[in-house]
Amino acid sequence: MGTVVDAPAVVAEEVTENMLGGKKVTAVFVLGGPGSGKGTQCANIVEHFGFTHLSAGDLLRAEIKSGSENGTMIENMIKEGKIVPSEVTIKLLQEAMIKNENDKFLIDGFPRNEENRAAFENVTKISPAFVLFFDCSEKEMEKRLLGRNQGRVDDNIETIKKRFKTFVESSLPVIEHYNSRDKVKKIDAAKPIPEVFEDVKTIFAPYAPKAE
Ligand SMILES: Nc1ncnc2c1ncn2[C@@H]1O[C@H](COP(=O)(O)OP(=O)(O)OP(=O)(O)O)[C@@H](O)[C@H]1O
Ligand SMILES: Nc1ccn([C@@H]2O[C@H](COP(=O)(O)O)[C@@H](O)[C@H]2O)c(=O)n1
Ligand SMILES: [Mg+2]
C-alpha cells in the first residue's frame, strides 16, 4: 500500500524538467558552513565551467543596500545569524535566474533550511542536478571568517557562533535530505584553495564546455 502511494512522487522528482521563464535550467546547490569556501570555489567554477554564480547572501545584502522595504528586517536577521523568510530569498533568486541569459546556475548558500528547500521546489519546480557540500571544521571556518576582512556585519565572533548553530540545527538537515536521495557530492574543504578546486573540477567535468 505504502509503495503504491509513494511511487508517483518519486517518479515526478526524477522526470522534473527544470523550466524557468521559458528556458530549461541546470541548478547546483552549493552548501557548507559559514566560511567553508563556497564563494571562493564558485568563482573558480564560473571561470572554468561557464556557470552563473548566485549567492543568496549576496542577493540579500544587495537588497539591504537598495533601500528595499525589507532591508531592515534582512539586516537584523543577518546580524543575528538567522534565516530570512523564504519568500524574500526565493523572489530574489528567481528574478536573478530569469533575468540572466545563462541556463546553468550555482545557487550558493541556499536552501538554508527545510522551509527554503520546500518553498523553492514548490514555487520554481526546480530540483538541483546535485548538491555540492563543502565540509570543514568550525575551528578552520572561524579562523577564515575572522580573517576575511570584507566588512561584513556578521563576521564577528558573536554572530559567527550563532551562524554555526543555525548551520547545525537548520542547514545540515537539508544536506541530509539530499544525501538520502544520493544527490550530495561532498568535498573536503579544509584543504588549501587549489586542492579543493582540483576535487571540484572532477565533479564538474561533465559540465566542461565542449571544444570548438
Ligand atoms: N580552502 C581554503 N583555505 C584557506 N582559506 C580559504 C579557503 N577557501 C576560502 N578561504 C578564505 O576563507 C574566507 C571565507 O571564504 P568564502 O567567502 O569563500 O566562504 P563562504 O563559504 O562563501 O562563507 P559565507 O558562508 O560566510 O559566505 C575568505 O577569506 C577566503 O579567501
Ligand atoms: N538562504 C539564505 C542565505 C543567507 N541568508 C542570510 O544571509 C547571511 C549570510 O549568508 P552567506 O551565505 O553570505 O554567509 C546568513 O547568515 C543569513 O542570515 C538567509 O537568510 N537565507
Ligand atoms: Mg559566501
PDB file of C-alpha atoms and ligand atoms in Angstrom:
ATOM      1  CA  MET A   1       0.000   0.000   0.000  1.00  0.00           C
ATOM      2  CA  GLY A   2       2.778   2.405   1.048  1.00  0.00           C
ATOM      3  CA  THR A   3       4.670   1.640  -2.170  1.00  0.00           C
ATOM      4  CA  VAL A   4       1.671   2.417  -4.383  1.00  0.00           C
ATOM      5  CA  VAL A   5       1.120   5.754  -2.655  1.00  0.00           C
ATOM      6  CA  ASP A   6       4.805   6.750  -2.673  1.00  0.00           C
ATOM      7  CA  ALA A   7       5.663   5.774  -6.242  1.00  0.00           C
ATOM      8  CA  PRO A   8       4.216   8.749  -8.192  1.00  0.00           C
ATOM      9  CA  ALA A   9       6.118  11.299  -6.064  1.00  0.00           C
ATOM     10  CA  VAL A  10       9.436   9.563  -6.735  1.00  0.00           C
ATOM     11  CA  VAL A  11       8.787   9.339 -10.473  1.00  0.00           C
ATOM     12  CA  ALA A  12       7.749  13.011 -10.578  1.00  0.00           C
ATOM     13  CA  GLU A  13      11.034  14.039  -8.951  1.00  0.00           C
ATOM     14  CA  GLU A  14      13.074  12.032 -11.438  1.00  0.00           C
ATOM     15  CA  VAL A  15      11.406  13.391 -14.560  1.00  0.00           C
ATOM     16  CA  THR A  16      11.197  17.030 -13.460  1.00  0.00           C
ATOM     17  CA  GLU A  17      12.149  19.393 -16.269  1.00  0.00           C
ATOM     18  CA  ASN A  18      13.612  22.494 -14.714  1.00  0.00           C
ATOM     19  CA  MET A  19      11.779  25.070 -16.835  1.00  0.00           C
ATOM     20  CA  LEU A  20      12.043  28.713 -15.780  1.00  0.00           C
ATOM     21  CA  GLY A  21      10.897  31.722 -17.777  1.00  0.00           C
ATOM     22  CA  GLY A  22      10.806  29.582 -20.949  1.00  0.00           C
ATOM     23  CA  LYS A  23      14.277  28.067 -20.588  1.00  0.00           C
ATOM     24  CA  LYS A  24      15.466  24.735 -19.224  1.00  0.00           C
ATOM     25  CA  VAL A  25      17.879  25.371 -16.374  1.00  0.00           C
ATOM     26  CA  THR A  26      20.518  23.362 -14.550  1.00  0.00           C
ATOM     27  CA  ALA A  27      20.834  24.313 -10.893  1.00  0.00           C
ATOM     28  CA  VAL A  28      23.549  23.178  -8.486  1.00  0.00           C
ATOM     29  CA  PHE A  29      23.038  23.995  -4.813  1.00  0.00           C
ATOM     30  CA  VAL A  30      26.320  24.934  -3.103  1.00  0.00           C
ATOM     31  CA  LEU A  31      26.162  24.335   0.636  1.00  0.00           C
ATOM     32  CA  GLY A  32      28.566  24.257   3.566  1.00  0.00           C
ATOM     33  CA  GLY A  33      29.145  26.068   6.832  1.00  0.00           C
ATOM     34  CA  PRO A  34      29.926  29.780   7.068  1.00  0.00           C
ATOM     35  CA  GLY A  35      33.463  30.300   5.773  1.00  0.00           C
ATOM     36  CA  SER A  36      33.785  26.829   4.245  1.00  0.00           C
ATOM     37  CA  GLY A  37      34.787  28.430   0.929  1.00  0.00           C
ATOM     38  CA  LYS A  38      31.560  28.369  -1.101  1.00  0.00           C
ATOM     39  CA  GLY A  39      32.024  31.795  -2.680  1.00  0.00           C
ATOM     40  CA  THR A  40      35.723  31.216  -3.355  1.00  0.00           C
ATOM     41  CA  GLN A  41      35.132  27.967  -5.205  1.00  0.00           C
ATOM     42  CA  CYS A  42      32.044  29.274  -7.032  1.00  0.00           C
ATOM     43  CA  ALA A  43      34.249  31.969  -8.583  1.00  0.00           C
ATOM     44  CA  ASN A  44      36.548  29.214  -9.906  1.00  0.00           C
ATOM     45  CA  ILE A  45      33.619  27.179 -11.244  1.00  0.00           C
ATOM     46  CA  VAL A  46      32.241  30.241 -13.057  1.00  0.00           C
ATOM     47  CA  GLU A  47      35.600  30.775 -14.741  1.00  0.00           C
ATOM     48  CA  HIS A  48      36.135  27.161 -15.819  1.00  0.00           C
ATOM     49  CA  PHE A  49      32.649  25.793 -16.385  1.00  0.00           C
ATOM     50  CA  GLY A  50      30.530  28.749 -17.503  1.00  0.00           C
ATOM     51  CA  PHE A  51      28.013  28.703 -14.660  1.00  0.00           C
ATOM     52  CA  THR A  52      26.448  31.869 -13.265  1.00  0.00           C
ATOM     53  CA  HIS A  53      27.008  32.306  -9.534  1.00  0.00           C
ATOM     54  CA  LEU A  54      24.009  33.391  -7.463  1.00  0.00           C
ATOM     55  CA  SER A  55      24.816  33.794  -3.773  1.00  0.00           C
ATOM     56  CA  ALA A  56      21.661  34.081  -1.660  1.00  0.00           C
ATOM     57  CA  GLY A  57      23.632  36.045   0.944  1.00  0.00           C
ATOM     58  CA  ASP A  58      24.946  38.478  -1.688  1.00  0.00           C
ATOM     59  CA  LEU A  59      21.421  38.984  -3.076  1.00  0.00           C
ATOM     60  CA  LEU A  60      20.109  39.701   0.429  1.00  0.00           C
ATOM     61  CA  ARG A  61      22.946  42.176   1.093  1.00  0.00           C
ATOM     62  CA  ALA A  62      22.196  43.903  -2.232  1.00  0.00           C
ATOM     63  CA  GLU A  63      18.544  44.113  -1.218  1.00  0.00           C
ATOM     64  CA  ILE A  64      19.548  45.924   2.000  1.00  0.00           C
ATOM     65  CA  LYS A  65      21.689  48.368   0.013  1.00  0.00           C
ATOM     66  CA  SER A  66      18.881  49.031  -2.485  1.00  0.00           C
ATOM     67  CA  GLY A  67      16.764  50.583   0.267  1.00  0.00           C
ATOM     68  CA  SER A  68      14.077  47.912  -0.044  1.00  0.00           C
ATOM     69  CA  GLU A  69      11.216  47.878   2.459  1.00  0.00           C
ATOM     70  CA  ASN A  70      12.592  44.520   3.670  1.00  0.00           C
ATOM     71  CA  GLY A  71      16.084  45.956   4.196  1.00  0.00           C
ATOM     72  CA  THR A  72      15.922  46.476   7.962  1.00  0.00           C
ATOM     73  CA  MET A  73      14.378  43.056   8.582  1.00  0.00           C
ATOM     74  CA  ILE A  74      17.042  41.357   6.419  1.00  0.00           C
ATOM     75  CA  GLU A  75      19.889  43.230   8.113  1.00  0.00           C
ATOM     76  CA  ASN A  76      18.620  42.264  11.569  1.00  0.00           C
ATOM     77  CA  MET A  77      18.345  38.600  10.551  1.00  0.00           C
ATOM     78  CA  ILE A  78      21.884  38.607   9.132  1.00  0.00           C
ATOM     79  CA  LYS A  79      23.297  40.221  12.288  1.00  0.00           C
ATOM     80  CA  GLU A  80      21.595  37.502  14.343  1.00  0.00           C
ATOM     81  CA  GLY A  81      22.722  34.680  12.026  1.00  0.00           C
ATOM     82  CA  LYS A  82      19.076  33.829  11.361  1.00  0.00           C
ATOM     83  CA  ILE A  83      17.442  32.722   8.119  1.00  0.00           C
ATOM     84  CA  VAL A  84      15.354  35.261   6.223  1.00  0.00           C
ATOM     85  CA  PRO A  85      11.807  34.105   5.285  1.00  0.00           C
ATOM     86  CA  SER A  86      11.887  32.004   2.120  1.00  0.00           C
ATOM     87  CA  GLU A  87       9.516  34.183   0.106  1.00  0.00           C
ATOM     88  CA  VAL A  88      12.030  37.051   0.188  1.00  0.00           C
ATOM     89  CA  THR A  89      15.072  34.982  -0.822  1.00  0.00           C
ATOM     90  CA  ILE A  90      13.255  32.893  -3.429  1.00  0.00           C
ATOM     91  CA  LYS A  91      11.902  36.007  -5.147  1.00  0.00           C
ATOM     92  CA  LEU A  92      15.446  37.384  -5.418  1.00  0.00           C
ATOM     93  CA  LEU A  93      16.853  34.098  -6.744  1.00  0.00           C
ATOM     94  CA  GLN A  94      14.016  33.579  -9.204  1.00  0.00           C
ATOM     95  CA  GLU A  95      14.301  37.126 -10.583  1.00  0.00           C
ATOM     96  CA  ALA A  96      18.064  36.749 -10.954  1.00  0.00           C
ATOM     97  CA  MET A  97      17.721  33.453 -12.837  1.00  0.00           C
ATOM     98  CA  ILE A  98      15.054  34.768 -15.194  1.00  0.00           C
ATOM     99  CA  LYS A  99      16.983  37.972 -15.896  1.00  0.00           C
ATOM    100  CA  ASN A 100      20.184  36.089 -16.708  1.00  0.00           C
ATOM    101  CA  GLU A 101      20.626  34.567 -20.173  1.00  0.00           C
ATOM    102  CA  ASN A 102      22.622  31.644 -18.850  1.00  0.00           C
ATOM    103  CA  ASP A 103      20.925  28.311 -18.168  1.00  0.00           C
ATOM    104  CA  LYS A 104      23.466  26.937 -15.642  1.00  0.00           C
ATOM    105  CA  PHE A 105      23.357  28.306 -12.102  1.00  0.00           C
ATOM    106  CA  LEU A 106      25.324  27.791  -8.909  1.00  0.00           C
ATOM    107  CA  ILE A 107      22.941  28.617  -6.102  1.00  0.00           C
ATOM    108  CA  ASP A 108      25.259  29.387  -3.192  1.00  0.00           C
ATOM    109  CA  GLY A 109      24.002  29.324   0.401  1.00  0.00           C
ATOM    110  CA  PHE A 110      20.530  28.111  -0.471  1.00  0.00           C
ATOM    111  CA  PRO A 111      18.465  26.211   0.649  1.00  0.00           C
ATOM    112  CA  ARG A 112      19.495  27.004   4.203  1.00  0.00           C
ATOM    113  CA  ASN A 113      16.614  25.271   5.998  1.00  0.00           C
ATOM    114  CA  GLU A 114      13.680  22.970   5.312  1.00  0.00           C
ATOM    115  CA  GLU A 115      11.375  25.920   4.658  1.00  0.00           C
ATOM    116  CA  ASN A 116      13.787  27.277   1.999  1.00  0.00           C
ATOM    117  CA  ARG A 117      14.020  23.845   0.377  1.00  0.00           C
ATOM    118  CA  ALA A 118      10.322  23.018   0.214  1.00  0.00           C
ATOM    119  CA  ALA A 119       9.240  26.520  -0.827  1.00  0.00           C
ATOM    120  CA  PHE A 120      11.818  26.723  -3.635  1.00  0.00           C
ATOM    121  CA  GLU A 121      10.705  23.385  -5.023  1.00  0.00           C
ATOM    122  CA  ASN A 122       7.029  24.400  -4.810  1.00  0.00           C
ATOM    123  CA  VAL A 123       7.467  27.833  -6.333  1.00  0.00           C
ATOM    124  CA  THR A 124      10.055  27.188  -9.050  1.00  0.00           C
ATOM    125  CA  LYS A 125       9.566  23.426  -9.644  1.00  0.00           C
ATOM    126  CA  ILE A 126      13.342  23.270  -9.942  1.00  0.00           C
ATOM    127  CA  SER A 127      15.233  20.396  -8.365  1.00  0.00           C
ATOM    128  CA  PRO A 128      19.024  20.521  -8.234  1.00  0.00           C
ATOM    129  CA  ALA A 129      21.232  18.453 -10.534  1.00  0.00           C
ATOM    130  CA  PHE A 130      23.258  17.821  -7.369  1.00  0.00           C
ATOM    131  CA  VAL A 131      24.302  19.457  -4.109  1.00  0.00           C
ATOM    132  CA  LEU A 132      27.934  20.425  -3.653  1.00  0.00           C
ATOM    133  CA  PHE A 133      28.752  20.253   0.059  1.00  0.00           C
ATOM    134  CA  PHE A 134      31.912  21.874   1.399  1.00  0.00           C
ATOM    135  CA  ASP A 135      32.798  20.081   4.606  1.00  0.00           C
ATOM    136  CA  CYS A 136      35.053  21.940   7.040  1.00  0.00           C
ATOM    137  CA  SER A 137      35.648  22.106  10.811  1.00  0.00           C
ATOM    138  CA  GLU A 138      34.249  25.018  12.833  1.00  0.00           C
ATOM    139  CA  LYS A 139      37.772  25.824  14.058  1.00  0.00           C
ATOM    140  CA  GLU A 140      39.024  26.345  10.486  1.00  0.00           C
ATOM    141  CA  MET A 141      35.866  28.201   9.382  1.00  0.00           C
ATOM    142  CA  GLU A 142      36.081  30.557  12.377  1.00  0.00           C
ATOM    143  CA  LYS A 143      39.712  31.367  11.543  1.00  0.00           C
ATOM    144  CA  ARG A 144      38.785  32.110   7.915  1.00  0.00           C
ATOM    145  CA  LEU A 145      35.787  34.290   8.799  1.00  0.00           C
ATOM    146  CA  LEU A 146      37.726  36.353  11.323  1.00  0.00           C
ATOM    147  CA  GLY A 147      40.411  36.905   8.686  1.00  0.00           C
ATOM    148  CA  ARG A 148      38.083  37.680   5.772  1.00  0.00           C
ATOM    149  CA  ASN A 149      38.144  41.472   6.176  1.00  0.00           C
ATOM    150  CA  GLN A 150      35.281  42.293   3.816  1.00  0.00           C
ATOM    151  CA  GLY A 151      33.477  44.467   6.357  1.00  0.00           C
ATOM    152  CA  ARG A 152      30.576  42.028   6.754  1.00  0.00           C
ATOM    153  CA  VAL A 153      28.339  42.778   9.758  1.00  0.00           C
ATOM    154  CA  ASP A 154      28.202  39.054  10.569  1.00  0.00           C
ATOM    155  CA  ASP A 155      31.954  38.337  10.590  1.00  0.00           C
ATOM    156  CA  ASN A 156      32.363  38.881  14.340  1.00  0.00           C
ATOM    157  CA  ILE A 157      32.778  36.116  16.898  1.00  0.00           C
ATOM    158  CA  GLU A 158      29.354  36.636  18.487  1.00  0.00           C
ATOM    159  CA  THR A 159      27.463  36.315  15.181  1.00  0.00           C
ATOM    160  CA  ILE A 160      29.772  33.584  13.910  1.00  0.00           C
ATOM    161  CA  LYS A 161      28.761  31.363  16.864  1.00  0.00           C
ATOM    162  CA  LYS A 162      25.092  31.990  16.038  1.00  0.00           C
ATOM    163  CA  ARG A 163      25.683  31.178  12.351  1.00  0.00           C
ATOM    164  CA  PHE A 164      27.346  27.883  13.298  1.00  0.00           C
ATOM    165  CA  LYS A 165      24.338  26.996  15.475  1.00  0.00           C
ATOM    166  CA  THR A 166      21.915  27.814  12.648  1.00  0.00           C
ATOM    167  CA  PHE A 167      24.006  25.731  10.256  1.00  0.00           C
ATOM    168  CA  VAL A 168      23.961  22.667  12.513  1.00  0.00           C
ATOM    169  CA  GLU A 169      20.305  22.953  13.511  1.00  0.00           C
ATOM    170  CA  SER A 170      18.718  24.095  10.236  1.00  0.00           C
ATOM    171  CA  SER A 171      21.082  23.590   7.279  1.00  0.00           C
ATOM    172  CA  LEU A 172      22.624  20.182   7.982  1.00  0.00           C
ATOM    173  CA  PRO A 173      19.154  18.544   7.865  1.00  0.00           C
ATOM    174  CA  VAL A 174      18.740  19.894   4.313  1.00  0.00           C
ATOM    175  CA  ILE A 175      22.044  18.300   3.314  1.00  0.00           C
ATOM    176  CA  GLU A 176      20.822  15.069   4.937  1.00  0.00           C
ATOM    177  CA  HIS A 177      17.601  15.313   2.916  1.00  0.00           C
ATOM    178  CA  TYR A 178      19.522  15.404  -0.351  1.00  0.00           C
ATOM    179  CA  ASN A 179      22.085  12.865   0.842  1.00  0.00           C
ATOM    180  CA  SER A 180      19.341  10.331   1.396  1.00  0.00           C
ATOM    181  CA  ARG A 181      18.419  10.880  -2.264  1.00  0.00           C
ATOM    182  CA  ASP A 182      22.045  10.394  -3.426  1.00  0.00           C
ATOM    183  CA  LYS A 183      22.313  13.997  -4.557  1.00  0.00           C
ATOM    184  CA  VAL A 184      25.182  15.193  -2.350  1.00  0.00           C
ATOM    185  CA  LYS A 185      28.770  15.459  -3.556  1.00  0.00           C
ATOM    186  CA  LYS A 186      30.911  16.104  -0.501  1.00  0.00           C
ATOM    187  CA  ILE A 187      34.230  17.904  -0.723  1.00  0.00           C
ATOM    188  CA  ASP A 188      36.960  18.130   1.919  1.00  0.00           C
ATOM    189  CA  ALA A 189      37.035  21.929   2.153  1.00  0.00           C
ATOM    190  CA  ALA A 190      39.740  22.083   4.827  1.00  0.00           C
ATOM    191  CA  LYS A 191      42.449  21.702   2.189  1.00  0.00           C
ATOM    192  CA  PRO A 192      44.172  24.686   0.513  1.00  0.00           C
ATOM    193  CA  ILE A 193      42.101  26.509  -2.136  1.00  0.00           C
ATOM    194  CA  PRO A 194      43.816  24.979  -5.241  1.00  0.00           C
ATOM    195  CA  GLU A 195      43.500  21.460  -3.842  1.00  0.00           C
ATOM    196  CA  VAL A 196      39.815  21.950  -3.079  1.00  0.00           C
ATOM    197  CA  PHE A 197      39.329  23.144  -6.652  1.00  0.00           C
ATOM    198  CA  GLU A 198      41.015  20.004  -8.037  1.00  0.00           C
ATOM    199  CA  ASP A 199      38.277  17.971  -6.327  1.00  0.00           C
ATOM    200  CA  VAL A 200      35.595  20.390  -7.531  1.00  0.00           C
ATOM    201  CA  LYS A 201      36.875  20.080 -11.110  1.00  0.00           C
ATOM    202  CA  THR A 202      36.442  16.312 -11.057  1.00  0.00           C
ATOM    203  CA  ILE A 203      32.803  16.751 -10.086  1.00  0.00           C
ATOM    204  CA  PHE A 204      32.128  19.390 -12.738  1.00  0.00           C
ATOM    205  CA  ALA A 205      33.962  17.544 -15.553  1.00  0.00           C
ATOM    206  CA  PRO A 206      30.652  16.528 -17.221  1.00  0.00           C
ATOM    207  CA  TYR A 207      29.790  20.251 -17.487  1.00  0.00           C
ATOM    208  CA  ALA A 208      33.048  21.267 -19.198  1.00  0.00           C
ATOM    209  CA  PRO A 209      32.451  23.471 -22.244  1.00  0.00           C
ATOM    210  CA  LYS A 210      32.800  21.498 -25.474  1.00  0.00           C
ATOM    211  CA  ALA A 211      35.956  22.247 -27.510  1.00  0.00           C
ATOM    212  CA  GLU A 212      35.090  24.103 -30.771  1.00  0.00           C
TER     213      GLU A 212
HETATM  214  N1  LIG B   1      40.417  26.335   1.197  1.00  0.00           N
HETATM  215  C1  LIG B   1      40.670  27.481   1.827  1.00  0.00           C
HETATM  216  N2  LIG B   1      41.752  27.620   2.628  1.00  0.00           N
HETATM  217  C2  LIG B   1      42.001  28.772   3.273  1.00  0.00           C
HETATM  218  N3  LIG B   1      41.222  29.890   3.172  1.00  0.00           N
HETATM  219  C3  LIG B   1      40.141  29.812   2.385  1.00  0.00           C
HETATM  220  C4  LIG B   1      39.786  28.624   1.684  1.00  0.00           C
HETATM  221  N4  LIG B   1      38.662  28.842   0.983  1.00  0.00           N
HETATM  222  C5  LIG B   1      38.293  30.112   1.243  1.00  0.00           C
HETATM  223  N5  LIG B   1      39.179  30.708   2.074  1.00  0.00           N
HETATM  224  C6  LIG B   1      39.105  32.052   2.631  1.00  0.00           C
HETATM  225  O1  LIG B   1      38.164  31.990   3.695  1.00  0.00           O
HETATM  226  C7  LIG B   1      37.305  33.127   3.694  1.00  0.00           C
HETATM  227  C8  LIG B   1      35.860  32.663   3.505  1.00  0.00           C
HETATM  228  O2  LIG B   1      35.712  32.121   2.201  1.00  0.00           O
HETATM  229  P1  LIG B   1      34.350  32.285   1.399  1.00  0.00           P
HETATM  230  O3  LIG B   1      33.923  33.696   1.443  1.00  0.00           O
HETATM  231  O4  LIG B   1      34.549  31.659   0.060  1.00  0.00           O
HETATM  232  O5  LIG B   1      33.405  31.356   2.296  1.00  0.00           O
HETATM  233  P2  LIG B   1      31.837  31.155   2.219  1.00  0.00           P
HETATM  234  O6  LIG B   1      31.586  29.698   2.410  1.00  0.00           O
HETATM  235  O7  LIG B   1      31.266  31.778   0.996  1.00  0.00           O
HETATM  236  O8  LIG B   1      31.383  31.937   3.522  1.00  0.00           O
HETATM  237  P3  LIG B   1      29.957  32.614   3.865  1.00  0.00           P
HETATM  238  O9  LIG B   1      29.005  31.494   4.100  1.00  0.00           O
HETATM  239  O10 LIG B   1      30.235  33.383   5.117  1.00  0.00           O
HETATM  240  O11 LIG B   1      29.581  33.483   2.720  1.00  0.00           O
HETATM  241  C9  LIG B   1      37.815  34.047   2.577  1.00  0.00           C
HETATM  242  O12 LIG B   1      38.682  34.998   3.130  1.00  0.00           O
HETATM  243  C10 LIG B   1      38.580  33.088   1.647  1.00  0.00           C
HETATM  244  O13 LIG B   1      39.643  33.725   0.961  1.00  0.00           O
HETATM  245  N1  LIG B   2      19.237  31.214   2.054  1.00  0.00           N
HETATM  246  C1  LIG B   2      19.757  32.183   2.836  1.00  0.00           C
HETATM  247  C2  LIG B   2      21.076  32.609   2.701  1.00  0.00           C
HETATM  248  C3  LIG B   2      21.562  33.561   3.554  1.00  0.00           C
HETATM  249  N2  LIG B   2      20.769  34.109   4.489  1.00  0.00           N
HETATM  250  C4  LIG B   2      21.254  35.142   5.423  1.00  0.00           C
HETATM  251  O1  LIG B   2      22.428  35.783   4.925  1.00  0.00           O
HETATM  252  C5  LIG B   2      23.518  35.522   5.803  1.00  0.00           C
HETATM  253  C6  LIG B   2      24.797  35.477   5.058  1.00  0.00           C
HETATM  254  O2  LIG B   2      24.756  34.424   4.103  1.00  0.00           O
HETATM  255  P1  LIG B   2      26.110  33.917   3.392  1.00  0.00           P
HETATM  256  O3  LIG B   2      25.742  32.759   2.543  1.00  0.00           O
HETATM  257  O4  LIG B   2      26.640  35.059   2.607  1.00  0.00           O
HETATM  258  O5  LIG B   2      27.032  33.536   4.510  1.00  0.00           O
HETATM  259  C7  LIG B   2      23.131  34.255   6.566  1.00  0.00           C
HETATM  260  O6  LIG B   2      23.804  34.076   7.785  1.00  0.00           O
HETATM  261  C8  LIG B   2      21.642  34.509   6.760  1.00  0.00           C
HETATM  262  O7  LIG B   2      21.416  35.427   7.794  1.00  0.00           O
HETATM  263  C9  LIG B   2      19.465  33.682   4.598  1.00  0.00           C
HETATM  264  O8  LIG B   2      18.710  34.176   5.472  1.00  0.00           O
HETATM  265  N3  LIG B   2      18.972  32.741   3.768  1.00  0.00           N
HETATM  266 MG    MG B   3      29.798  33.280   0.728  1.00  0.00          MG
END
